[in-house]
Amino acid sequence: RTATVWKTLSPFWGEEYEVQLQPGFHSISIYVMDEDALSRDDIIGKVCITRDMLAEHPKGYSGWMSLSEVDPDEEVQGEIHLRVEVLGSQGSRRLCCSVLEAR
């Protein structure tokens, strides 16, 4: 979970996360949420980092990814800027993901 950036439609985070990739890894989803102080947080959308995407970019990927819907009844707009790369060897692979900014 990133830090909350209040009162902006274009937040900047610059935070980095690392997760272990299991041998059967297919995809990892990153959810973008709107945190509300007095009510339940809203899911704005998500992006999926897939095994195929990582295979297409063996040296890593950096770019804007469009948010996709989580709830089919909700319209989704926006993008998130991510930098991802796979670290380690086949037996112990890790995904390093930098969550940079959104718009």
Coordinates of C-alpha atoms in Angstrom, one line a residue:
R1 CA 0.0 0.0 0.0
T2 CA 1.3 3.4 -1.0
A3 CA 1.0 6.5 1.1
T4 CA -2.2 8.5 0.6
V5 CA -1.8 11.6 -1.4
W6 CA -4.6 14.0 -0.5
K7 CA -6.6 16.5 -2.6
T8 CA -5.1 15.8 -6.0
L9 CA -6.1 14.1 -9.2
S10 CA -2.5 13.6 -10.2
P11 CA -0.7 12.1 -7.2
F12 CA 3.1 11.3 -7.2
W13 CA 4.4 8.5 -5.0
G14 CA 7.8 7.4 -6.1
E15 CA 7.5 4.2 -3.9
E16 CA 9.1 0.9 -4.6
Y17 CA 7.8 -2.6 -3.8
E18 CA 9.3 -6.1 -4.2
V19 CA 7.3 -9.4 -4.2
Q20 CA 8.4 -13.0 -4.7
L21 CA 7.2 -14.5 -7.9
Q22 CA 5.9 -18.0 -7.5
P23 CA 6.7 -20.6 -10.2
G24 CA 3.0 -20.7 -11.3
F25 CA 2.8 -16.8 -11.5
H26 CA 0.3 -15.6 -14.1
S27 CA -0.4 -12.0 -13.0
I28 CA -0.3 -9.4 -10.3
S29 CA -3.0 -6.7 -10.0
I30 CA -2.4 -3.3 -8.6
Y31 CA -5.5 -1.5 -7.4
V32 CA -5.9 2.3 -7.4
M33 CA -8.1 3.5 -4.7
D34 CA -9.6 6.8 -3.5
E35 CA -9.2 7.0 0.3
D36 CA -12.1 8.7 2.1
A37 CA -11.7 9.9 5.7
L38 CA -15.4 9.5 6.6
S39 CA -16.6 6.7 4.4
R40 CA -15.5 3.5 2.8
D41 CA -12.6 3.8 0.3
D42 CA -13.5 3.6 -3.4
I43 CA -11.8 1.4 -5.9
I44 CA -11.0 3.5 -9.0
G45 CA -9.5 0.8 -11.2
K46 CA -6.7 -1.6 -11.5
V47 CA -3.8 -2.6 -13.8
C48 CA -2.5 -6.2 -14.3
I49 CA 1.1 -7.1 -14.7
T50 CA 1.1 -10.4 -16.5
R51 CA 3.8 -13.0 -17.1
D52 CA 3.4 -12.3 -20.9
M53 CA 4.0 -8.6 -20.3
L54 CA 7.2 -9.3 -18.4
A55 CA 8.3 -11.8 -21.1
E56 CA 7.8 -9.1 -23.8
H57 CA 10.0 -6.7 -21.8
P58 CA 12.9 -8.8 -20.4
K59 CA 14.9 -5.7 -19.4
G60 CA 12.0 -4.2 -17.6
Y61 CA 9.1 -1.9 -18.4
S62 CA 8.5 1.7 -17.6
G63 CA 5.4 3.5 -18.8
W64 CA 1.8 4.6 -18.4
M65 CA -0.7 1.8 -18.0
S66 CA -4.5 2.5 -18.4
L67 CA -6.7 1.5 -15.5
S68 CA -9.2 -1.2 -16.2
E69 CA -12.6 -1.6 -14.5
V70 CA -13.1 -3.6 -11.3
D71 CA -16.8 -3.1 -11.2
P72 CA -18.5 -3.6 -14.6
D73 CA -21.1 -0.9 -13.7
E74 CA -18.5 1.8 -13.1
E75 CA -16.7 3.8 -15.8
V76 CA -12.9 3.9 -15.4
Q77 CA -10.6 6.7 -16.5
G78 CA -7.0 7.3 -15.6
E79 CA -3.5 5.9 -15.9
I80 CA -0.7 4.9 -13.6
H81 CA 3.0 5.2 -14.3
L82 CA 4.9 2.1 -13.3
R83 CA 8.4 0.8 -13.6
V84 CA 8.7 -3.0 -13.3
E85 CA 11.5 -5.5 -13.6
V86 CA 12.2 -9.1 -12.7
L87 CA 15.2 -9.7 -10.5
G88 CA 17.0 -12.9 -9.5
S89 CA 17.3 -16.3 -11.2
Q90 CA 14.7 -18.8 -12.3
G91 CA 14.5 -20.5 -8.9
S92 CA 14.0 -17.3 -6.9
R93 CA 12.5 -14.5 -9.0
R94 CA 11.3 -11.2 -7.6
L95 CA 9.2 -8.5 -9.1
C96 CA 10.4 -5.0 -8.3
C97 CA 7.7 -2.4 -9.0
S98 CA 8.0 1.3 -8.6
V99 CA 4.7 3.1 -8.4
L100 CA 5.5 6.6 -9.7
E101 CA 2.5 8.7 -10.4
A102 CA -1.1 8.7 -11.7
R103 CA -3.2 10.9 -13.9

